[in-house]
Amino acid sequence: MEHKYSTISAPATGDFRDRGSKFLAYAYPVSTIEAIKEKIQALKKEHPKAVHHCVAWRLGTDGTQYRANDDGEPSGSAGKPMLGQIDSLGLTNVLVVVVRYFGGTLLGVPGLINAYKTATAQALEAVPKTEKWIETMVEISFDYPVMGEVLYLLKQSEATIYRQDLQLFCLVTAGIPKVHCDTYVHKLSEIRGVNVKLVVPAAE
């Protein structure tokens, strides 16, 4: 199914404890770097007394953008095993943050790897997976009178509308499933006064 990708359908949590330390995992479906930063900041505010906020994410329908951050834990003991759990399920557009409260006993690198891996697995297993179309982002500008035709074609193509400004002059940002994007871009372009522009994702 190269035209689709797998992600999680809703946020989820996991909770793993070892020798007094608490590892609270939070998994989120995300599609932008901005969303990732917002979620991490919100968790840091929610858990200000936690000693670590370790992060792993994979982004993009081809899964090429990713990060694994140990946040002060020994190198490779947190972010990498967390990312490994995301990858073992073949997921993308997923963020996992594991918040650690220290329990007074050092767990050692094998103990940490197990804790971060298990907490992440619990969160990811707690939520249904969903398959979504790999989309091509387009920006469509047109005059108000043809709005009905444009929106009808977008609905027919199973596009996701991310932004719309429907005034006298209209602007819509949408993701059209790649599998039939060319067909619908052509159909849209045939409507009088409609201009379709491919949107290139901004680099981080």
XYZ file of C-alpha atoms in Angstrom:
204
model
C 0.000 0.000 0.000
C 2.549 2.595 -1.076
C -0.219 5.217 -1.448
C -1.064 5.081 2.256
C 0.778 5.485 5.538
C 0.032 4.292 9.084
C -0.334 6.504 12.131
C -2.214 6.506 15.435
C -5.833 7.639 15.479
C -5.787 9.567 18.793
C -3.518 10.545 21.693
C -2.666 7.788 24.191
C -0.671 7.251 27.372
C 1.509 4.583 29.001
C 2.769 4.239 32.578
C 5.802 2.144 33.548
C 7.429 2.044 37.006
C 10.747 0.599 38.136
C 12.382 0.942 41.581
C 10.491 4.115 42.392
C 11.036 5.856 39.053
C 7.901 6.711 37.058
C 7.964 6.763 33.256
C 4.836 8.396 31.842
C 4.514 8.062 28.074
C 2.405 10.379 25.928
C 1.803 9.528 22.260
C 0.232 11.960 19.794
C -0.692 11.946 16.107
C 1.103 15.001 14.622
C 1.786 16.361 11.155
C 4.006 19.428 11.683
C 7.144 20.464 13.595
C 5.074 23.276 15.169
C 2.583 20.770 16.617
C 5.470 18.721 18.039
C 6.992 21.780 19.746
C 3.600 22.780 21.207
C 2.971 19.304 22.674
C 6.465 19.131 24.235
C 6.103 22.616 25.771
C 2.667 21.733 27.164
C 4.033 18.572 28.815
C 6.969 20.469 30.323
C 4.450 22.883 31.876
C 2.279 19.989 33.072
C 5.257 18.133 34.609
C 7.678 20.852 35.792
C 9.188 18.616 38.493
C 10.043 15.719 36.189
C 13.795 15.161 35.731
C 13.617 14.201 32.030
C 11.288 14.778 29.085
C 12.619 12.356 26.469
C 11.323 12.664 22.940
C 11.019 10.554 19.780
C 9.098 11.375 16.641
C 8.820 10.449 12.998
C 7.186 12.805 10.542
C 6.162 12.913 6.895
C 4.280 10.382 4.824
C 7.620 8.945 3.698
C 8.877 9.013 7.317
C 12.135 10.774 6.427
C 12.029 13.372 9.238
C 12.723 12.056 12.726
C 14.335 12.848 16.062
C 15.345 10.874 19.140
C 16.333 12.954 22.178
C 17.651 11.521 25.476
C 17.194 14.833 27.379
C 20.136 14.224 29.696
C 19.748 10.457 30.095
C 22.807 8.350 29.068
C 23.266 8.461 25.285
C 21.026 6.000 23.431
C 19.115 4.916 26.545
C 15.839 6.793 25.912
C 15.123 8.459 22.542
C 16.502 5.605 20.427
C 14.484 2.789 22.056
C 11.403 5.035 21.923
C 11.878 5.662 18.184
C 12.461 1.922 17.768
C 8.933 1.262 19.054
C 7.416 3.763 16.605
C 9.364 2.127 13.763
C 8.583 -1.455 14.781
C 4.893 -0.641 14.228
C 5.653 1.075 10.909
C 4.159 4.384 12.047
C 4.799 7.959 10.999
C 3.332 11.368 11.953
C 3.732 10.243 15.556
C 5.279 11.958 18.577
C 6.093 10.172 21.842
C 7.284 11.995 24.960
C 8.250 10.017 28.063
C 8.277 12.057 31.262
C 10.477 10.595 34.008
C 10.197 11.166 37.736
C 13.357 9.871 39.443
C 12.776 7.392 42.252
C 16.177 7.626 43.945
C 17.699 4.439 42.492
C 19.892 4.439 39.363
C 18.550 1.920 36.857
C 21.640 1.627 34.635
C 21.522 1.803 30.839
C 19.790 -1.610 30.318
C 17.139 -0.639 32.893
C 16.562 2.734 31.223
C 16.302 1.201 27.747
C 13.706 -1.247 29.046
C 11.745 1.480 30.858
C 11.564 3.929 27.937
C 10.845 1.145 25.451
C 8.071 -0.375 27.607
C 6.362 2.938 28.416
C 6.368 3.874 24.707
C 5.051 0.443 23.663
C 2.215 0.728 26.224
C 1.115 4.100 24.842
C 1.290 3.008 21.197
C -0.520 -0.268 21.878
C -3.327 1.535 23.720
C -4.628 3.289 20.620
C -6.029 2.066 17.277
C -3.845 2.528 14.210
C -5.236 4.151 11.098
C -4.197 4.187 7.462
C -4.282 7.522 5.664
C -3.752 8.555 2.076
C -0.357 10.000 1.222
C -1.285 13.498 0.089
C 0.067 16.153 -2.240
C -0.459 19.633 -0.821
C -2.016 22.208 -3.140
C -3.092 25.817 -2.849
C -6.163 26.680 -4.920
C -7.185 30.269 -5.626
C -10.475 31.098 -7.341
C -13.394 33.533 -7.480
C -16.421 32.960 -5.255
C -18.882 31.976 -8.050
C -16.983 28.718 -8.819
C -16.598 27.711 -5.144
C -19.256 24.973 -5.427
C -17.438 23.272 -8.315
C -14.050 23.462 -6.557
C -15.341 22.082 -3.229
C -17.265 19.330 -5.041
C -14.115 18.132 -6.823
C -12.099 18.251 -3.581
C -14.740 16.161 -1.813
C -14.797 13.702 -4.727
C -11.005 13.353 -4.536
C -11.166 12.599 -0.759
C -8.940 15.626 -0.127
C -8.264 17.005 3.341
C -8.930 20.749 3.586
C -6.350 22.319 5.894
C -7.170 25.995 5.417
C -9.900 27.912 3.646
C -10.634 31.565 3.186
C -13.917 31.848 1.304
C -14.456 35.544 0.588
C -15.125 37.246 -2.734
C -11.731 35.871 -3.724
C -11.166 32.390 -2.271
C -8.068 30.536 -1.186
C -8.012 26.872 -0.126
C -5.052 24.775 1.045
C -5.799 21.080 0.658
C -4.090 17.705 0.584
C -5.191 15.595 -2.383
C -4.407 11.845 -2.216
C -1.287 11.346 -4.323
C -2.788 8.300 -6.020
C -5.123 10.510 -8.101
C -3.714 14.001 -7.537
C -2.780 14.621 -11.208
C -6.318 13.824 -12.373
C -7.950 16.242 -9.939
C -5.389 19.014 -10.374
C -6.157 18.814 -14.093
C -9.952 18.891 -13.461
C -9.609 21.858 -11.091
C -7.372 23.742 -13.516
C -10.009 23.353 -16.228
C -12.493 25.463 -14.222
C -12.427 29.068 -15.405
C -10.358 31.336 -13.150
C -9.024 28.549 -10.933
C -5.299 28.561 -10.205
C -3.707 25.476 -8.593
C -0.233 25.668 -7.094
C 1.709 22.776 -5.525
C 2.832 23.550 -2.001
C 6.396 22.529 -1.168
C 6.695 21.715 2.562
C 8.931 24.130 4.425
C 12.164 22.692 5.795
C 12.639 22.695 9.557
